Amino acid sequence: MSILKIARMGHPVLTRIAEPVADPAAPQIRRLVADMVQTMIDANGAGLAAPQVHVPLRVLVFQAPQERSQGQLAEEEKFDHTAPLTVLINPEIEILGSEMEGGWEGCLSIPGLRGFVERPAHIRYRGLDGTGREIARTAKGFHARVVQHECDHLDGILYPQRMSDLKSLIFETESRHWTPREAM
Ligand code: NI
């Protein structure tokens, strides 16, 4: 396994549509996934999409641990709001309902910055895991946000393109001056 170089905003690989994976169980995909997991953990990220490591394929890894959620979750909420370390290949997202939710996002391809992004609050997603088995889940909160953010990478979209007000694109080091309410 190795830690891969992360492409930063401005590299063309981050603006193109990534290709579907033909065989999720192929050895080179397994190697890619293992390297992506190691790279994400090393960079302390919540998610990583293959285009971010210069590979234009529809592969992503993410995790939505409970400590990333705002406030305490009730027991019945944990199922939708959190996710273990997950590999998702050829993902598809379905938006459930019209509710939108705002939250601060960062991206390993845009180091040092944070942006306030509104996204659908409730989604269903499906795709294949690293062994080719089908995954189908519903997601809310940070879990829904990270999946949408990573899937956007597969379509060449970075989070600033989802922002309605670039006033809330800020340096992380200035984030102590902000509260979510001011950003809305
Ligand atoms: Ni990102």
PDB file of C-alpha atoms and ligand atoms in Angstrom:
ATOM      1  CA  MET A   1       0.000   0.000   0.000  1.00  0.00           C
ATOM      2  CA  SER A   2       1.112   3.518  -0.592  1.00  0.00           C
ATOM      3  CA  ILE A   3       0.054   7.065   0.125  1.00  0.00           C
ATOM      4  CA  LEU A   4      -0.969   8.717  -3.128  1.00  0.00           C
ATOM      5  CA  LYS A   5      -0.466  12.301  -4.251  1.00  0.00           C
ATOM      6  CA  ILE A   6      -3.657  14.351  -3.992  1.00  0.00           C
ATOM      7  CA  ALA A   7      -4.630  16.551  -6.951  1.00  0.00           C
ATOM      8  CA  ARG A   8      -5.496  20.116  -6.010  1.00  0.00           C
ATOM      9  CA  MET A   9      -8.068  22.471  -7.505  1.00  0.00           C
ATOM     10  CA  GLY A  10      -6.829  23.537 -10.922  1.00  0.00           C
ATOM     11  CA  HIS A  11      -5.698  20.053 -12.004  1.00  0.00           C
ATOM     12  CA  PRO A  12      -7.888  18.991 -14.968  1.00  0.00           C
ATOM     13  CA  VAL A  13      -8.517  15.495 -13.515  1.00  0.00           C
ATOM     14  CA  LEU A  14     -10.801  17.202 -10.964  1.00  0.00           C
ATOM     15  CA  THR A  15     -13.039  18.704 -13.665  1.00  0.00           C
ATOM     16  CA  ARG A  16     -13.784  15.668 -15.823  1.00  0.00           C
ATOM     17  CA  ILE A  17     -16.491  13.023 -15.646  1.00  0.00           C
ATOM     18  CA  ALA A  18     -14.981   9.834 -14.234  1.00  0.00           C
ATOM     19  CA  GLU A  19     -15.535   6.471 -15.965  1.00  0.00           C
ATOM     20  CA  PRO A  20     -17.525   3.586 -14.458  1.00  0.00           C
ATOM     21  CA  VAL A  21     -15.508   0.611 -13.172  1.00  0.00           C
ATOM     22  CA  ALA A  22     -16.055  -2.514 -15.266  1.00  0.00           C
ATOM     23  CA  ASP A  23     -14.804  -5.057 -12.697  1.00  0.00           C
ATOM     24  CA  PRO A  24     -14.830  -3.865  -9.058  1.00  0.00           C
ATOM     25  CA  ALA A  25     -12.997  -7.016  -7.936  1.00  0.00           C
ATOM     26  CA  ALA A  26     -10.073  -6.568 -10.372  1.00  0.00           C
ATOM     27  CA  PRO A  27      -6.663  -6.567  -8.628  1.00  0.00           C
ATOM     28  CA  GLN A  28      -5.815  -3.026  -9.772  1.00  0.00           C
ATOM     29  CA  ILE A  29      -9.095  -1.719  -8.298  1.00  0.00           C
ATOM     30  CA  ARG A  30      -8.414  -3.500  -4.994  1.00  0.00           C
ATOM     31  CA  ARG A  31      -4.971  -1.906  -4.920  1.00  0.00           C
ATOM     32  CA  LEU A  32      -6.425   1.521  -5.759  1.00  0.00           C
ATOM     33  CA  VAL A  33      -9.031   1.211  -2.982  1.00  0.00           C
ATOM     34  CA  ALA A  34      -6.416   0.130  -0.409  1.00  0.00           C
ATOM     35  CA  ASP A  35      -4.181   3.067  -1.368  1.00  0.00           C
ATOM     36  CA  MET A  36      -7.130   5.498  -1.266  1.00  0.00           C
ATOM     37  CA  VAL A  37      -8.078   4.360   2.254  1.00  0.00           C
ATOM     38  CA  GLN A  38      -4.499   4.803   3.425  1.00  0.00           C
ATOM     39  CA  THR A  39      -4.249   8.224   1.730  1.00  0.00           C
ATOM     40  CA  MET A  40      -7.543   9.434   3.241  1.00  0.00           C
ATOM     41  CA  ILE A  41      -6.556   8.357   6.757  1.00  0.00           C
ATOM     42  CA  ASP A  42      -3.072   9.872   6.409  1.00  0.00           C
ATOM     43  CA  ALA A  43      -4.610  13.201   5.297  1.00  0.00           C
ATOM     44  CA  ASN A  44      -7.236  13.055   8.083  1.00  0.00           C
ATOM     45  CA  GLY A  45     -10.074  13.319   5.537  1.00  0.00           C
ATOM     46  CA  ALA A  46     -13.636  12.025   5.829  1.00  0.00           C
ATOM     47  CA  GLY A  47     -13.754  10.993   2.197  1.00  0.00           C
ATOM     48  CA  LEU A  48     -11.703  10.651  -0.958  1.00  0.00           C
ATOM     49  CA  ALA A  49     -12.697  10.130  -4.588  1.00  0.00           C
ATOM     50  CA  ALA A  50     -10.437   8.449  -7.157  1.00  0.00           C
ATOM     51  CA  PRO A  51     -10.105  11.588  -9.361  1.00  0.00           C
ATOM     52  CA  GLN A  52      -8.476  13.261  -6.335  1.00  0.00           C
ATOM     53  CA  VAL A  53      -5.613  10.783  -6.659  1.00  0.00           C
ATOM     54  CA  HIS A  54      -5.411  11.315 -10.438  1.00  0.00           C
ATOM     55  CA  VAL A  55      -7.475   8.226 -11.334  1.00  0.00           C
ATOM     56  CA  PRO A  56     -10.579   9.116 -13.410  1.00  0.00           C
ATOM     57  CA  LEU A  57     -12.733   6.197 -12.203  1.00  0.00           C
ATOM     58  CA  ARG A  58     -16.038   6.138 -10.275  1.00  0.00           C
ATOM     59  CA  VAL A  59     -14.577   4.961  -6.957  1.00  0.00           C
ATOM     60  CA  LEU A  60     -14.807   6.623  -3.574  1.00  0.00           C
ATOM     61  CA  VAL A  61     -14.055   5.897   0.061  1.00  0.00           C
ATOM     62  CA  PHE A  62     -15.551   7.697   3.054  1.00  0.00           C
ATOM     63  CA  GLN A  63     -16.516   7.389   6.675  1.00  0.00           C
ATOM     64  CA  ALA A  64     -19.136   9.216   8.719  1.00  0.00           C
ATOM     65  CA  PRO A  65     -18.216   8.634  12.362  1.00  0.00           C
ATOM     66  CA  GLN A  66     -20.533   9.837  15.087  1.00  0.00           C
ATOM     67  CA  GLU A  67     -18.124  12.573  16.215  1.00  0.00           C
ATOM     68  CA  ARG A  68     -18.612  14.354  12.846  1.00  0.00           C
ATOM     69  CA  SER A  69     -22.344  14.768  13.532  1.00  0.00           C
ATOM     70  CA  GLN A  70     -23.622  17.981  15.073  1.00  0.00           C
ATOM     71  CA  GLY A  71     -24.832  17.365  18.602  1.00  0.00           C
ATOM     72  CA  GLN A  72     -25.869  14.081  20.116  1.00  0.00           C
ATOM     73  CA  LEU A  73     -27.701  11.544  18.026  1.00  0.00           C
ATOM     74  CA  ALA A  74     -30.598   9.565  19.375  1.00  0.00           C
ATOM     75  CA  GLU A  75     -30.155   5.800  19.070  1.00  0.00           C
ATOM     76  CA  GLU A  76     -32.636   5.542  16.169  1.00  0.00           C
ATOM     77  CA  GLU A  77     -30.874   8.377  14.288  1.00  0.00           C
ATOM     78  CA  LYS A  78     -27.448   6.730  14.254  1.00  0.00           C
ATOM     79  CA  PHE A  79     -28.352   4.347  11.469  1.00  0.00           C
ATOM     80  CA  ASP A  80     -28.857   7.091   8.846  1.00  0.00           C
ATOM     81  CA  HIS A  81     -26.396   9.640  10.227  1.00  0.00           C
ATOM     82  CA  THR A  82     -23.281   7.517  10.535  1.00  0.00           C
ATOM     83  CA  ALA A  83     -21.378   5.080   8.335  1.00  0.00           C
ATOM     84  CA  PRO A  84     -18.311   2.904   8.886  1.00  0.00           C
ATOM     85  CA  LEU A  85     -15.357   3.104   6.510  1.00  0.00           C
ATOM     86  CA  THR A  86     -17.072   2.425   3.194  1.00  0.00           C
ATOM     87  CA  VAL A  87     -15.852   1.721  -0.334  1.00  0.00           C
ATOM     88  CA  LEU A  88     -18.354   2.723  -2.990  1.00  0.00           C
ATOM     89  CA  ILE A  89     -17.903   1.913  -6.674  1.00  0.00           C
ATOM     90  CA  ASN A  90     -20.152   3.214  -9.476  1.00  0.00           C
ATOM     91  CA  PRO A  91     -22.422   5.012  -6.951  1.00  0.00           C
ATOM     92  CA  GLU A  92     -25.856   6.443  -7.657  1.00  0.00           C
ATOM     93  CA  ILE A  93     -27.715   8.944  -5.495  1.00  0.00           C
ATOM     94  CA  GLU A  94     -31.447   9.484  -5.168  1.00  0.00           C
ATOM     95  CA  ILE A  95     -32.676  12.588  -3.339  1.00  0.00           C
ATOM     96  CA  LEU A  96     -35.440  11.887  -0.804  1.00  0.00           C
ATOM     97  CA  GLY A  97     -37.709  14.861  -0.141  1.00  0.00           C
ATOM     98  CA  SER A  98     -37.115  18.569  -0.697  1.00  0.00           C
ATOM     99  CA  GLU A  99     -35.450  19.468   2.614  1.00  0.00           C
ATOM    100  CA  MET A 100     -32.078  21.192   2.279  1.00  0.00           C
ATOM    101  CA  GLU A 101     -29.436  21.449   4.986  1.00  0.00           C
ATOM    102  CA  GLY A 102     -26.433  23.757   5.246  1.00  0.00           C
ATOM    103  CA  GLY A 103     -23.038  22.763   6.575  1.00  0.00           C
ATOM    104  CA  TRP A 104     -19.364  23.660   6.393  1.00  0.00           C
ATOM    105  CA  GLU A 105     -17.298  21.553   4.010  1.00  0.00           C
ATOM    106  CA  GLY A 106     -13.631  21.131   3.358  1.00  0.00           C
ATOM    107  CA  CYS A 107     -11.844  19.174   0.658  1.00  0.00           C
ATOM    108  CA  LEU A 108      -8.398  17.578   0.485  1.00  0.00           C
ATOM    109  CA  SER A 109      -8.103  19.089  -3.012  1.00  0.00           C
ATOM    110  CA  ILE A 110      -8.717  22.608  -1.644  1.00  0.00           C
ATOM    111  CA  PRO A 111      -6.469  22.613   1.424  1.00  0.00           C
ATOM    112  CA  GLY A 112      -6.911  25.297   4.053  1.00  0.00           C
ATOM    113  CA  LEU A 113     -10.367  26.449   2.952  1.00  0.00           C
ATOM    114  CA  ARG A 114     -13.907  25.854   4.207  1.00  0.00           C
ATOM    115  CA  GLY A 115     -17.192  26.653   2.517  1.00  0.00           C
ATOM    116  CA  PHE A 116     -20.818  26.702   3.624  1.00  0.00           C
ATOM    117  CA  VAL A 117     -22.823  24.474   1.286  1.00  0.00           C
ATOM    118  CA  GLU A 118     -26.537  23.676   1.194  1.00  0.00           C
ATOM    119  CA  ARG A 119     -27.397  20.182   0.013  1.00  0.00           C
ATOM    120  CA  PRO A 120     -30.382  17.840   0.089  1.00  0.00           C
ATOM    121  CA  ALA A 121     -30.737  16.618   3.692  1.00  0.00           C
ATOM    122  CA  HIS A 122     -31.906  13.076   2.993  1.00  0.00           C
ATOM    123  CA  ILE A 123     -30.690  10.723   0.282  1.00  0.00           C
ATOM    124  CA  ARG A 124     -30.586   7.105  -0.717  1.00  0.00           C
ATOM    125  CA  TYR A 125     -27.450   5.778  -2.389  1.00  0.00           C
ATOM    126  CA  ARG A 126     -26.384   2.523  -3.907  1.00  0.00           C
ATOM    127  CA  GLY A 127     -23.239   1.138  -5.455  1.00  0.00           C
ATOM    128  CA  LEU A 128     -20.810  -1.752  -5.167  1.00  0.00           C
ATOM    129  CA  ASP A 129     -18.331  -2.370  -2.379  1.00  0.00           C
ATOM    130  CA  GLY A 130     -14.711  -3.430  -2.849  1.00  0.00           C
ATOM    131  CA  THR A 131     -15.739  -7.048  -3.432  1.00  0.00           C
ATOM    132  CA  GLY A 132     -18.463  -6.288  -5.964  1.00  0.00           C
ATOM    133  CA  ARG A 133     -21.345  -6.715  -3.517  1.00  0.00           C
ATOM    134  CA  GLU A 134     -24.241  -4.264  -3.683  1.00  0.00           C
ATOM    135  CA  ILE A 135     -24.545  -1.537  -1.020  1.00  0.00           C
ATOM    136  CA  ALA A 136     -27.848   0.338  -0.582  1.00  0.00           C
ATOM    137  CA  ARG A 137     -28.335   2.819   2.265  1.00  0.00           C
ATOM    138  CA  THR A 138     -30.277   5.883   3.253  1.00  0.00           C
ATOM    139  CA  ALA A 139     -28.324   8.791   4.704  1.00  0.00           C
ATOM    140  CA  LYS A 140     -28.894  12.036   6.589  1.00  0.00           C
ATOM    141  CA  GLY A 141     -26.728  14.682   8.217  1.00  0.00           C
ATOM    142  CA  PHE A 142     -22.960  14.487   7.747  1.00  0.00           C
ATOM    143  CA  HIS A 143     -23.305  11.034   6.190  1.00  0.00           C
ATOM    144  CA  ALA A 144     -25.550  12.424   3.393  1.00  0.00           C
ATOM    145  CA  ARG A 145     -23.218  15.394   2.969  1.00  0.00           C
ATOM    146  CA  VAL A 146     -19.986  13.425   2.588  1.00  0.00           C
ATOM    147  CA  VAL A 147     -21.541  11.008   0.071  1.00  0.00           C
ATOM    148  CA  GLN A 148     -22.874  13.889  -2.050  1.00  0.00           C
ATOM    149  CA  HIS A 149     -19.542  15.748  -1.837  1.00  0.00           C
ATOM    150  CA  GLU A 150     -17.576  12.657  -2.937  1.00  0.00           C
ATOM    151  CA  CYS A 151     -20.033  11.742  -5.717  1.00  0.00           C
ATOM    152  CA  ASP A 152     -19.695  15.316  -7.026  1.00  0.00           C
ATOM    153  CA  HIS A 153     -15.961  14.645  -7.500  1.00  0.00           C
ATOM    154  CA  LEU A 154     -16.900  11.843  -9.920  1.00  0.00           C
ATOM    155  CA  ASP A 155     -18.747  14.404 -12.038  1.00  0.00           C
ATOM    156  CA  GLY A 156     -15.963  16.979 -11.947  1.00  0.00           C
ATOM    157  CA  ILE A 157     -17.689  19.217  -9.384  1.00  0.00           C
ATOM    158  CA  LEU A 158     -15.922  20.805  -6.400  1.00  0.00           C
ATOM    159  CA  TYR A 159     -17.891  22.167  -3.425  1.00  0.00           C
ATOM    160  CA  PRO A 160     -17.412  25.892  -4.243  1.00  0.00           C
ATOM    161  CA  GLN A 161     -19.540  25.237  -7.343  1.00  0.00           C
ATOM    162  CA  ARG A 162     -22.377  24.188  -5.004  1.00  0.00           C
ATOM    163  CA  MET A 163     -22.176  27.339  -2.882  1.00  0.00           C
ATOM    164  CA  SER A 164     -24.874  29.985  -3.161  1.00  0.00           C
ATOM    165  CA  ASP A 165     -22.794  32.706  -1.505  1.00  0.00           C
ATOM    166  CA  LEU A 166     -19.018  32.849  -1.911  1.00  0.00           C
ATOM    167  CA  LYS A 167     -18.836  35.162   1.108  1.00  0.00           C
ATOM    168  CA  SER A 168     -18.814  31.970   3.145  1.00  0.00           C
ATOM    169  CA  LEU A 169     -15.761  30.546   1.367  1.00  0.00           C
ATOM    170  CA  ILE A 170     -13.152  31.141   4.054  1.00  0.00           C
ATOM    171  CA  PHE A 171      -9.790  30.084   5.348  1.00  0.00           C
ATOM    172  CA  GLU A 172     -10.032  27.396   8.013  1.00  0.00           C
ATOM    173  CA  THR A 173      -7.875  29.536  10.294  1.00  0.00           C
ATOM    174  CA  GLU A 174     -10.608  32.233  10.263  1.00  0.00           C
ATOM    175  CA  SER A 175     -13.477  29.820  10.975  1.00  0.00           C
ATOM    176  CA  ARG A 176     -13.526  30.751  14.685  1.00  0.00           C
ATOM    177  CA  HIS A 177     -15.064  34.093  13.557  1.00  0.00           C
ATOM    178  CA  TRP A 178     -18.072  32.286  12.083  1.00  0.00           C
ATOM    179  CA  THR A 179     -21.090  30.444  13.359  1.00  0.00           C
ATOM    180  CA  PRO A 180     -23.451  28.421  11.154  1.00  0.00           C
ATOM    181  CA  ARG A 181     -26.243  30.930  11.817  1.00  0.00           C
ATOM    182  CA  GLU A 182     -24.205  33.832  10.425  1.00  0.00           C
ATOM    183  CA  ALA A 183     -23.421  31.811   7.359  1.00  0.00           C
ATOM    184  CA  MET A 184     -27.088  31.241   6.589  1.00  0.00           C
TER     185      MET A 184
HETATM  186 NI    NI B   1     -13.480  16.790  -1.787  1.00  0.00          NI
END
